[in-house]
Coordinates of C-alpha atoms and ligand atoms in Angstrom, one line a residue:
M1 CA 45.5 35.2 21.4
Q2 CA 44.5 36.8 24.7
T3 CA 46.5 39.9 23.8
V4 CA 44.6 40.2 20.5
A5 CA 41.3 39.8 22.2
L6 CA 42.0 42.4 24.7
G7 CA 43.7 44.7 22.2
A8 CA 40.5 44.6 20.2
G9 CA 38.5 45.5 23.3
V10 CA 40.6 48.5 24.0
A11 CA 40.6 49.5 20.4
A12 CA 36.8 49.5 20.5
L13 CA 37.0 51.5 23.6
L14 CA 39.2 54.1 21.9
L15 CA 36.8 54.3 19.0
V16 CA 33.7 54.5 21.0
G17 CA 34.9 56.6 23.9
L18 CA 37.5 58.9 22.5
V19 CA 37.4 59.1 18.8
G20 CA 33.7 59.2 18.5
P21 CA 32.4 57.2 15.5
N22 CA 28.8 57.2 14.5
G23 CA 27.9 54.8 17.3
S24 CA 29.1 57.2 19.9
M25 CA 27.2 60.1 18.2
A26 CA 24.0 58.1 18.4
R27 CA 24.7 57.5 22.1
A28 CA 25.6 61.2 22.6
Q29 CA 22.3 62.2 21.0
A30 CA 20.4 59.7 23.1
Q31 CA 22.0 61.0 26.2
S32 CA 21.6 64.6 25.3
A33 CA 17.9 64.3 25.8
D34 CA 18.6 63.6 29.4
T35 CA 21.4 66.1 30.0
G36 CA 20.0 68.8 27.8
N37 CA 23.5 69.5 26.6
P38 CA 25.1 67.5 23.8
L39 CA 28.3 69.3 24.4
A40 CA 28.4 68.1 27.9
V41 CA 28.2 64.6 26.6
V42 CA 31.0 65.2 24.1
M43 CA 33.1 66.8 26.9
R44 CA 32.3 63.8 29.0
G45 CA 34.0 61.9 26.2
L46 CA 37.2 63.7 27.0
C47 CA 36.6 63.6 30.7
K48 CA 39.7 65.2 32.2
A49 CA 38.0 67.3 34.9
D50 CA 40.3 66.1 37.7
E51 CA 43.2 63.8 38.3
I52 CA 41.5 61.0 40.1
F53 CA 40.4 57.8 38.4
A54 CA 40.1 54.2 39.7
L55 CA 39.1 50.8 38.3
A56 CA 38.5 47.4 39.8
I57 CA 37.9 44.2 37.9
H58 CA 36.8 40.7 39.0
G59 CA 37.1 37.4 37.3
G60 CA 34.7 35.5 39.6
A61 CA 34.4 34.1 43.1
V62 CA 36.7 31.1 43.7
F63 CA 35.1 28.3 45.7
A64 CA 38.0 25.8 45.7
R65 CA 41.8 26.3 45.3
S66 CA 43.1 25.6 41.8
D67 CA 45.2 27.3 39.1
H68 CA 43.6 30.7 38.3
G69 CA 46.8 32.0 36.6
P70 CA 45.3 32.5 33.2
K71 CA 42.4 34.5 34.6
A72 CA 44.8 36.6 36.7
A73 CA 47.0 37.3 33.7
I74 CA 44.1 38.7 31.8
V75 CA 42.9 40.8 34.7
Q76 CA 46.4 42.2 34.9
Q77 CA 46.5 43.0 31.2
S78 CA 43.0 44.5 31.3
L79 CA 44.0 46.8 34.2
T80 CA 47.2 48.0 32.4
E81 CA 45.4 48.8 29.2
A82 CA 42.3 50.4 30.9
R83 CA 44.5 52.5 33.1
A84 CA 46.1 54.1 30.1
V85 CA 42.8 55.0 28.5
L86 CA 41.3 56.2 31.7
A87 CA 44.4 58.5 32.2
S88 CA 43.6 59.8 28.7
G89 CA 40.1 60.7 29.8
A90 CA 38.0 57.7 28.7
R91 CA 34.5 57.5 30.2
A92 CA 33.6 55.1 33.0
I93 CA 30.8 53.4 31.1
D94 CA 33.0 52.9 28.0
V95 CA 35.8 51.4 30.1
V96 CA 33.4 49.1 31.9
E97 CA 32.0 47.8 28.5
A98 CA 35.4 47.5 26.8
V99 CA 37.1 45.7 29.7
I100 CA 34.3 43.2 30.1
A101 CA 34.0 42.6 26.4
G102 CA 37.7 41.8 26.2
M103 CA 37.3 39.3 29.0
E104 CA 34.3 37.8 27.3
N105 CA 36.3 37.5 24.1
S106 CA 39.2 35.8 25.8
G107 CA 37.3 32.6 26.3
V108 CA 39.0 32.1 29.7
F109 CA 36.1 33.3 31.9
N110 CA 32.6 32.1 32.4
A111 CA 31.2 34.9 30.2
G112 CA 30.8 35.4 26.5
K113 CA 32.9 32.9 24.5
G114 CA 33.9 30.8 27.6
A115 CA 30.4 30.8 29.2
I116 CA 29.6 27.5 30.8
A117 CA 26.6 25.5 29.7
N118 CA 23.5 24.9 31.8
K119 CA 22.6 21.5 33.1
A120 CA 21.2 20.6 29.7
G121 CA 24.4 21.6 27.9
V122 CA 23.1 24.9 26.5
V123 CA 24.9 28.2 27.0
E124 CA 22.6 30.9 28.4
M125 CA 24.3 34.2 29.3
D126 CA 23.3 37.1 31.5
A127 CA 24.8 40.7 31.7
S128 CA 24.1 44.2 32.9
I129 CA 25.7 47.6 32.9
M130 CA 24.8 50.8 34.7
E131 CA 26.1 54.4 34.9
G132 CA 25.8 56.4 38.1
R133 CA 25.0 60.0 36.8
L134 CA 21.6 59.4 35.3
H135 CA 21.1 55.9 36.7
K136 CA 20.7 54.6 33.2
A137 CA 21.0 50.8 33.0
G138 CA 20.7 48.0 30.5
A139 CA 20.6 44.2 30.9
V140 CA 20.1 41.0 29.0
A141 CA 19.3 37.5 30.4
S142 CA 19.2 34.0 29.0
V143 CA 20.8 35.1 25.7
K144 CA 22.2 32.3 23.6
A145 CA 23.6 33.9 20.4
V146 CA 25.0 37.2 21.6
R147 CA 28.8 37.5 21.1
N148 CA 29.2 40.1 23.8
P149 CA 26.4 40.1 26.4
I150 CA 27.8 43.3 28.0
S151 CA 27.5 45.2 24.8
A152 CA 24.0 43.8 24.3
A153 CA 23.2 45.3 27.8
R154 CA 24.7 48.6 26.7
L155 CA 22.6 48.5 23.5
V156 CA 19.5 48.0 25.6
M157 CA 20.5 50.9 27.8
D158 CA 21.4 53.3 24.9
E159 CA 19.0 52.4 22.2
T160 CA 15.7 51.4 23.9
R161 CA 13.4 52.8 26.6
H162 CA 13.8 49.5 28.5
V163 CA 16.2 48.2 31.1
M164 CA 16.1 44.5 30.4
M165 CA 15.5 42.1 27.5
V166 CA 15.5 38.4 27.7
G167 CA 15.7 35.1 25.8
P168 CA 15.3 34.7 22.0
D169 CA 13.8 38.1 21.6
A170 CA 16.9 39.7 23.1
D171 CA 19.1 37.6 20.7
K172 CA 16.9 38.9 17.9
F173 CA 17.1 42.5 19.1
V174 CA 20.9 42.3 19.0
R175 CA 21.0 40.6 15.6
E176 CA 18.8 43.4 14.2
N177 CA 20.5 46.3 15.9
S178 CA 24.2 45.6 16.1
G179 CA 24.6 42.3 14.3
A180 CA 27.0 41.1 17.0
V181 CA 25.7 37.6 17.3
A182 CA 27.5 34.3 17.0
D183 CA 26.7 30.8 16.0
V184 CA 26.6 28.2 18.8
S185 CA 29.9 26.9 17.6
Y186 CA 31.6 30.2 18.6
F187 CA 31.0 29.3 22.3
H188 CA 33.4 26.8 23.9
Y189 CA 30.4 24.9 25.3
G190 CA 28.0 25.6 22.6
G191 CA 26.1 23.4 20.1
Q192 CA 24.8 21.0 22.7
N193 CA 21.0 21.1 22.7
F194 CA 19.9 18.6 25.3
S195 CA 17.6 21.0 27.1
D196 CA 14.7 18.5 27.1
V197 CA 16.7 15.8 28.8
P198 CA 15.7 15.8 32.5
L199 CA 18.5 15.9 35.1
P200 CA 18.1 15.9 38.9
D201 CA 18.9 19.1 40.6
D202 CA 21.5 17.8 42.9
I203 CA 24.1 16.5 40.4
R204 CA 27.6 17.2 41.6
I205 CA 30.6 15.6 39.9
M206 CA 33.1 14.6 42.6
P207 CA 36.8 14.5 41.7
P208 CA 38.1 10.9 41.7
D209 CA 40.5 9.9 44.5
E210 CA 44.2 10.2 43.7
D211 CA 44.8 6.4 43.7
I212 CA 42.3 5.7 40.9
A213 CA 43.9 4.9 37.6
K214 CA 43.9 7.6 35.0
N215 CA 41.8 5.7 32.4
K216 CA 39.1 5.2 35.0
A217 CA 39.3 8.8 36.3
A218 CA 38.7 10.0 32.7
F219 CA 35.2 8.6 32.9
S220 CA 34.2 11.4 35.3
G221 CA 31.9 13.9 33.6
A222 CA 28.9 14.0 31.4
W223 CA 28.1 12.9 27.9
A224 CA 25.1 13.3 25.6
G225 CA 23.9 11.7 22.5
V226 CA 21.0 10.2 20.6
W227 CA 20.4 6.4 20.7
V228 CA 20.4 5.5 17.1
G229 CA 17.4 3.4 16.0
I230 CA 15.1 4.7 18.8
S231 CA 16.0 8.4 18.5
L232 CA 16.2 8.7 22.3
K233 CA 18.1 11.7 23.6
H234 CA 20.2 10.5 26.5
V235 CA 22.6 12.0 29.0
L236 CA 25.1 10.0 31.1
V237 CA 26.6 11.7 34.1
V238 CA 29.4 9.9 35.9
E239 CA 29.2 11.6 39.3
K240 CA 31.8 9.9 41.4
I241 CA 34.5 7.4 40.4
E242 CA 35.5 4.7 42.9
P243 CA 38.2 2.1 42.6
H244 CA 35.9 -0.6 41.3
G245 CA 33.0 1.3 40.0
A246 CA 31.2 4.6 39.6
K247 CA 28.0 6.4 40.6
V248 CA 26.1 7.1 37.4
V249 CA 23.0 9.1 36.5
H250 CA 21.2 8.1 33.3
A251 CA 18.7 10.7 32.0
Y252 CA 16.5 10.1 29.0
G253 CA 14.8 12.7 26.9
P254 CA 11.0 12.7 26.3
N255 CA 10.1 9.5 24.5
P256 CA 6.7 7.9 24.3
S257 CA 8.1 4.4 25.1
F258 CA 10.0 5.6 28.2
G259 CA 7.6 8.3 29.5
E260 CA 8.5 11.9 30.2
G261 CA 11.3 13.1 32.4
L262 CA 12.9 9.8 33.2
H263 CA 16.1 9.6 35.1
R264 CA 17.8 6.9 37.3
R265 CA 20.8 6.6 39.4
F266 CA 22.9 3.4 39.2
T267 CA 26.1 2.0 40.5
A268 CA 28.3 0.9 37.6
I269 CA 31.3 -1.4 37.6
F270 CA 34.5 -1.4 35.6
V271 CA 34.8 -4.4 33.3
G272 CA 37.7 -4.7 30.8
G273 CA 38.5 -1.0 30.8
G274 CA 34.9 0.0 30.2
L275 CA 32.1 1.0 32.5
Q276 CA 29.2 -1.4 32.7
V277 CA 25.7 -0.5 33.9
T278 CA 23.1 -3.1 34.6
E279 CA 19.8 -1.5 34.3
P280 CA 16.9 -2.9 36.4
S281 CA 14.2 -4.8 34.7
D282 CA 11.7 -2.0 34.9
L283 CA 13.8 -0.2 32.3
G284 CA 13.8 -3.1 29.9
G285 CA 16.6 -5.1 31.3
F286 CA 19.6 -3.8 29.4
I287 CA 23.3 -4.2 30.2
T288 CA 25.0 -1.0 28.9
T289 CA 28.7 -0.8 28.3
Y290 CA 30.5 2.5 27.9
R291 CA 34.0 2.8 26.3
L292 CA 36.0 6.0 26.2
N293 CA 37.5 6.8 22.8
P294 CA 40.8 8.6 22.3
D295 CA 38.9 11.7 21.1
D296 CA 37.0 11.8 24.4
T297 CA 33.7 10.6 22.9
L298 CA 32.0 7.6 24.5
T299 CA 30.7 4.6 22.6
A300 CA 27.7 3.0 24.3
T301 CA 26.5 -0.4 23.6
A302 CA 23.2 -1.5 25.1
A303 CA 22.4 -5.3 25.0
K304 CA 19.0 -6.5 26.1
K305 CA 19.3 -9.5 28.5
N306 CA 18.2 -12.8 27.0
S307 CA 17.7 -11.2 23.6
A308 CA 19.6 -10.4 20.4
E309 CA 18.5 -6.8 20.7
V310 CA 21.6 -4.5 20.7
Y311 CA 21.9 -0.7 20.3
E312 CA 25.2 1.1 19.8
T313 CA 25.8 4.8 19.6
T314 CA 28.5 7.4 20.2
F315 CA 28.0 10.2 22.7
R316 CA 30.0 13.5 23.0
R317 CA 31.2 15.0 26.2
L318 CA 29.0 17.8 27.6
A319 CA 30.5 20.7 29.4
D320 CA 31.7 19.6 32.8
L321 CA 28.7 20.1 35.0
S322 CA 30.8 20.9 38.0
V323 CA 32.7 23.7 36.4
G324 CA 30.4 26.5 37.6
D325 CA 31.6 26.1 41.1
E326 CA 34.9 27.5 39.9
G327 CA 33.2 30.8 39.1
G328 CA 34.6 32.9 36.3
T329 CA 31.9 35.5 36.1
V330 CA 33.4 38.9 35.1
G331 CA 32.8 42.4 36.4
A332 CA 34.2 45.9 36.3
V333 CA 33.6 49.1 38.3
V334 CA 35.1 52.5 37.3
R335 CA 35.4 56.1 38.6
D336 CA 36.5 58.3 35.7
R337 CA 38.2 61.7 35.6
C338 CA 34.8 63.4 35.5
G339 CA 33.7 61.8 38.7
D340 CA 31.3 59.5 36.9
L341 CA 30.8 56.0 38.2
A342 CA 29.8 52.9 36.2
A343 CA 29.5 49.1 36.8
G344 CA 29.0 46.0 34.7
T345 CA 28.8 42.2 35.2
S346 CA 28.6 39.3 32.7
T347 CA 28.2 35.6 33.3
G348 CA 27.2 32.2 31.9
G349 CA 25.6 31.7 35.3
F350 CA 26.1 29.4 38.3
G351 CA 27.3 25.8 37.8
S352 CA 24.8 23.2 36.9
K353 CA 22.0 25.8 36.5
T354 CA 18.6 24.6 35.5
P355 CA 17.6 25.8 32.0
G356 CA 16.0 29.2 32.2
R357 CA 17.5 30.1 35.5
V358 CA 18.6 33.7 35.8
G359 CA 21.0 34.9 38.5
D360 CA 21.9 38.2 40.0
S361 CA 24.4 39.4 37.3
P362 CA 21.7 41.0 35.0
I363 CA 19.6 42.2 37.9
I364 CA 20.2 45.9 38.6
G365 CA 20.6 46.4 42.4
A366 CA 21.5 42.7 43.0
G367 CA 24.6 42.0 40.9
T368 CA 25.3 45.5 39.5
Y369 CA 24.6 49.0 40.6
A370 CA 26.1 52.5 40.1
D371 CA 25.2 55.8 41.8
N372 CA 27.6 58.8 41.4
K373 CA 26.7 60.0 45.0
T374 CA 27.8 56.7 46.6
A375 CA 29.4 53.8 44.7
A376 CA 29.6 51.4 41.8
I377 CA 29.4 47.7 42.5
S378 CA 29.7 44.4 40.7
A379 CA 29.0 41.1 42.5
T380 CA 30.0 37.5 42.0
G381 CA 28.9 34.3 43.8
H382 CA 25.8 32.4 44.5
G383 CA 23.3 34.7 42.6
E384 CA 20.1 33.7 44.4
L385 CA 21.4 35.1 47.7
F386 CA 22.6 38.3 46.0
M387 CA 19.1 38.7 44.6
R388 CA 17.3 38.0 47.8
H389 CA 19.4 40.5 49.7
V390 CA 19.7 43.1 46.8
V391 CA 23.4 43.2 47.7
A392 CA 24.8 45.8 45.2
Y393 CA 22.1 48.4 46.1
A394 CA 22.2 47.5 49.8
I395 CA 25.8 48.6 49.9
T396 CA 25.0 52.0 48.4
A397 CA 22.0 52.3 50.7
A398 CA 24.1 51.7 53.8
M399 CA 26.4 54.5 52.6
K400 CA 23.5 56.8 51.8
Y401 CA 21.2 56.2 54.8
K402 CA 23.6 55.1 57.5
G403 CA 26.5 57.4 56.4
L404 CA 28.9 54.4 56.3
S405 CA 32.1 54.5 54.2
L406 CA 32.3 52.2 51.2
E407 CA 34.7 49.9 53.0
K408 CA 32.5 49.6 56.1
A409 CA 29.3 49.1 54.1
A410 CA 30.6 46.5 51.7
T411 CA 32.7 44.5 54.2
G412 CA 29.9 44.6 56.8
L413 CA 27.5 42.9 54.4
I414 CA 29.8 40.5 52.6
K415 CA 31.9 39.3 55.5
H416 CA 29.6 39.7 58.5
E417 CA 25.9 40.2 58.0
L418 CA 25.1 38.0 55.0
P419 CA 27.3 34.9 55.4
P420 CA 25.1 33.6 58.2
K421 CA 22.2 33.9 55.8
G422 CA 24.0 31.7 53.3
L423 CA 25.5 34.2 51.0
R424 CA 28.7 33.1 49.3
G425 CA 30.6 35.4 47.1
G426 CA 32.1 38.8 46.9
V427 CA 31.9 42.3 45.3
I428 CA 34.2 44.9 43.8
A429 CA 33.3 48.4 44.5
V430 CA 34.5 52.0 43.9
D431 CA 33.2 55.1 45.5
R432 CA 32.8 58.7 44.3
D433 CA 36.3 59.6 45.6
G434 CA 38.0 56.6 43.9
N435 CA 38.3 54.5 47.0
V436 CA 38.2 50.8 46.1
T437 CA 37.2 47.7 48.2
M438 CA 36.9 44.1 47.1
P439 CA 35.6 41.9 50.0
Y440 CA 34.7 38.3 49.6
N441 CA 33.8 35.4 51.9
T442 CA 34.7 32.5 49.5
E443 CA 38.1 30.7 49.3
G444 CA 39.2 33.5 46.9
M445 CA 38.1 35.9 44.2
V446 CA 40.0 36.7 41.0
R447 CA 40.4 40.5 41.3
G448 CA 42.5 43.5 40.6
T449 CA 42.6 47.2 40.9
T450 CA 44.5 50.3 39.6
S451 CA 44.1 54.0 39.8
N452 CA 45.8 57.3 38.9
D453 CA 48.4 56.7 41.6
L454 CA 48.3 52.9 41.9
A455 CA 49.9 50.5 39.5
P456 CA 47.8 47.4 38.7
V457 CA 47.6 44.9 41.5
V458 CA 46.0 41.4 41.0
E459 CA 45.2 38.8 43.7
V460 CA 43.2 35.6 43.9
Y461 CA 43.4 34.5 47.5
Ligands
LIG1 N1 26.5 35.4 40.3 C1 26.6 34.5 39.2 C2 25.2 33.8 39.1 O1 24.6 33.4 40.1 C3 27.6 33.5 39.2 C4 29.0 33.9 39.7 O2 29.2 35.0 40.0 O3 29.8 33.0 39.9 O4 24.7 33.6 38.0

């Protein structure tokens, strides 16, 4: 399945970059206005001016050690396929788009099909792309229905006078211009609209201790549903499992009888294989019992103390709210055989993000930047810090104004200057001569590189 997805990505690359269907003509015409020479654009499609080309890909910063084998395998495959088309003269911008689109389609990364949900269980994706010759750039943020956010960013770059489009209007723009949209069911974590259920900002699901029985450990996570009878949207987050109980967050959607934005933390106990929460009397005095079903749904029964009132309903599991700490953002940077640089980044965002939050990935200069005279950069990690320190641009500025090499500029910021300020993450970068560097300050970063004289190399730690 992964091979098919990537194969489709490279096939698209061949069509757009080398064969030149209508889409690439439109792009060629759009660019000719800037270059003044449509032939130059077509020649750029062949792009064999010199021997050197180089590519680096990342599959996200890694915050804790775990199995990143499936991600690494896709990075390896992407490098191998992209190396072949780059050798044939594919353009940097086309390779960036195709590689990232293939990773989005794989469903293995936190981008496109596999994008994680925000804290409310809704997939909101960000992406950007930039080329270094004319400094043209495109970006989308908080899109929910776009199949390939990186291609949506390319569409904004090629077909509009703008750099960034956001939210439902960006979804609509893509629907009307390329049709490459998808129903929520396409996304692994889609179809869960609990955005109006309030959750505290500090939710963090802790892995249960090893000696805690499996059936209890399975309670760790988050579920959402509607209480039948009172139509109350409700999210249950089991934050931390302990031998005899669990730390639980109950969050209730807006409901006149409960007030707006209500959430409470409780300690629950295990009773007869289920989880029992005794709610304090200010919430109506319910004892709620949760039972896990074999299909991973959760049946909840709420019985009012000293009363015959009983509510029962079934909740479905929400995306694991802690998953974002595992990263999985994707990015690519390329130097092609014409000496053109390009960069792109795509993500579902940082774990447990608040609905509406936008990170660095779609921000030109923060998460993505390309300048033919210096370097092309794609970042991954805690986006807020990358935005505040304008990291991707700062690396190129250090090269331009301080005369530093790419290696010194990128390593200096990522490993020395910015960690004391709280920055956690890494970048992949390629300079005008095809030199590649991939510094990070987290536990690891899924990453790989290849060039005209280097076979693909992939590493995580
Ligand atoms: N930088 C991304 C963001 O903050 C997340 C990541 O790269 O892991 O949205």
